[in-house]
Amino acid sequence: MTYRAMMGEFIIYYRGKIVGGIYDDRLLVKPTKSAISYMSTVTYEIPCENAKEMLLVEEVDNKDFLTGLFDVMYDELPTPKPKKKK
């Protein structure tokens, strides 16, 4: 898992794909079908103005839960577009 700071928030990558981010001290992930099924409580929140709803992850201290969540989401996440060479 890697992080990248962006506009004061953090984007979270898992195995090269964006799974979500940290917004105002909240861990939010993309609302994939598998993530919704995996989570026991589903709460939607908006990360910032004019953004799409994401899922709030409350079990941020549970490494096994987070790894399982990111694993089930992985196949549904889009592959990043290659960066253009300058």
GROMACS .gro file of C-alpha atoms in nm:
model
   86
    1MET     CA    1   0.000   0.000   0.000
    2THR     CA    2   0.132   0.344  -0.087
    3TYR     CA    3   0.012   0.695  -0.016
    4ARG     CA    4   0.039   1.015  -0.215
    5ALA     CA    5  -0.043   1.359  -0.082
    6MET     CA    6  -0.278   1.555  -0.303
    7MET     CA    7  -0.442   1.889  -0.223
    8GLY     CA    8  -0.390   1.840   0.152
    9GLU     CA    9  -0.542   1.490   0.147
   10PHE     CA   10  -0.390   1.148   0.085
   11ILE     CA   11  -0.469   0.909  -0.199
   12ILE     CA   12  -0.421   0.541  -0.113
   13TYR     CA   13  -0.290   0.295  -0.371
   14TYR     CA   14  -0.305  -0.083  -0.331
   15ARG     CA   15  -0.099  -0.290  -0.573
   16GLY     CA   16  -0.088   0.003  -0.817
   17LYS     CA   17  -0.460   0.090  -0.812
   18ILE     CA   18  -0.637   0.369  -0.624
   19VAL     CA   19  -0.862   0.224  -0.352
   20GLY     CA   20  -0.951   0.547  -0.175
   21GLY     CA   21  -0.800   0.815   0.042
   22ILE     CA   22  -0.784   0.996   0.370
   23TYR     CA   23  -1.009   1.302   0.372
   24ASP     CA   24  -1.051   1.516   0.685
   25ASP     CA   25  -0.921   1.234   0.906
   26ARG     CA   26  -1.161   0.979   0.748
   27LEU     CA   27  -1.061   0.672   0.550
   28LEU     CA   28  -1.291   0.656   0.248
   29VAL     CA   29  -1.280   0.389  -0.022
   30LYS     CA   30  -1.441   0.353  -0.362
   31PRO     CA   31  -1.791   0.202  -0.339
   32THR     CA   32  -1.734  -0.121  -0.532
   33LYS     CA   33  -1.990  -0.402  -0.504
   34SER     CA   34  -1.738  -0.626  -0.333
   35ALA     CA   35  -1.646  -0.358  -0.076
   36ILE     CA   36  -2.012  -0.303   0.008
   37SER     CA   37  -2.058  -0.680   0.055
   38TYR     CA   38  -1.742  -0.710   0.265
   39MET     CA   39  -1.820  -0.431   0.512
   40SER     CA   40  -2.056  -0.506   0.801
   41THR     CA   41  -2.173  -0.143   0.822
   42VAL     CA   42  -2.203   0.064   0.504
   43THR     CA   43  -2.192   0.441   0.545
   44TYR     CA   44  -2.159   0.673   0.247
   45GLU     CA   45  -1.978   1.004   0.283
   46ILE     CA   46  -1.865   1.273   0.041
   47PRO     CA   47  -1.488   1.333   0.055
   48CYS     CA   48  -1.506   1.695  -0.061
   49GLU     CA   49  -1.735   1.936  -0.242
   50ASN     CA   50  -1.860   1.814  -0.584
   51ALA     CA   51  -1.715   1.464  -0.532
   52LYS     CA   52  -1.887   1.127  -0.560
   53GLU     CA   53  -1.990   0.940  -0.248
   54MET     CA   54  -1.741   0.694  -0.101
   55LEU     CA   55  -1.758   0.432   0.174
   56LEU     CA   56  -1.646   0.525   0.524
   57VAL     CA   57  -1.410   0.266   0.677
   58GLU     CA   58  -1.431   0.266   1.053
   59GLU     CA   59  -1.203  -0.032   1.124
   60VAL     CA   60  -0.885   0.161   1.049
   61ASP     CA   61  -0.678  -0.015   1.319
   62ASN     CA   62  -0.761  -0.366   1.195
   63LYS     CA   63  -0.484  -0.465   0.952
   64ASP     CA   64  -0.651  -0.795   0.858
   65PHE     CA   65  -0.980  -0.621   0.780
   66LEU     CA   66  -0.811  -0.356   0.565
   67THR     CA   67  -0.605  -0.612   0.374
   68GLY     CA   68  -0.916  -0.822   0.312
   69LEU     CA   69  -1.116  -0.518   0.203
   70PHE     CA   70  -0.849  -0.403  -0.042
   71ASP     CA   71  -0.807  -0.758  -0.175
   72VAL     CA   72  -1.179  -0.802  -0.252
   73MET     CA   73  -1.197  -0.458  -0.416
   74TYR     CA   74  -0.889  -0.502  -0.633
   75ASP     CA   75  -1.045  -0.671  -0.939
   76GLU     CA   76  -1.324  -0.411  -0.962
   77LEU     CA   77  -1.089  -0.112  -0.955
   78PRO     CA   78  -0.985   0.045  -1.285
   79THR     CA   79  -0.629   0.004  -1.405
   80PRO     CA   80  -0.446   0.337  -1.394
   81LYS     CA   81  -0.388   0.506  -1.728
   82PRO     CA   82  -0.023   0.519  -1.834
   83LYS     CA   83   0.145   0.852  -1.773
   84LYS     CA   84   0.227   1.058  -2.082
   85LYS     CA   85   0.596   1.113  -2.149
   86LYS     CA   86   0.706   1.475  -2.173
   0.00000   0.00000   0.00000
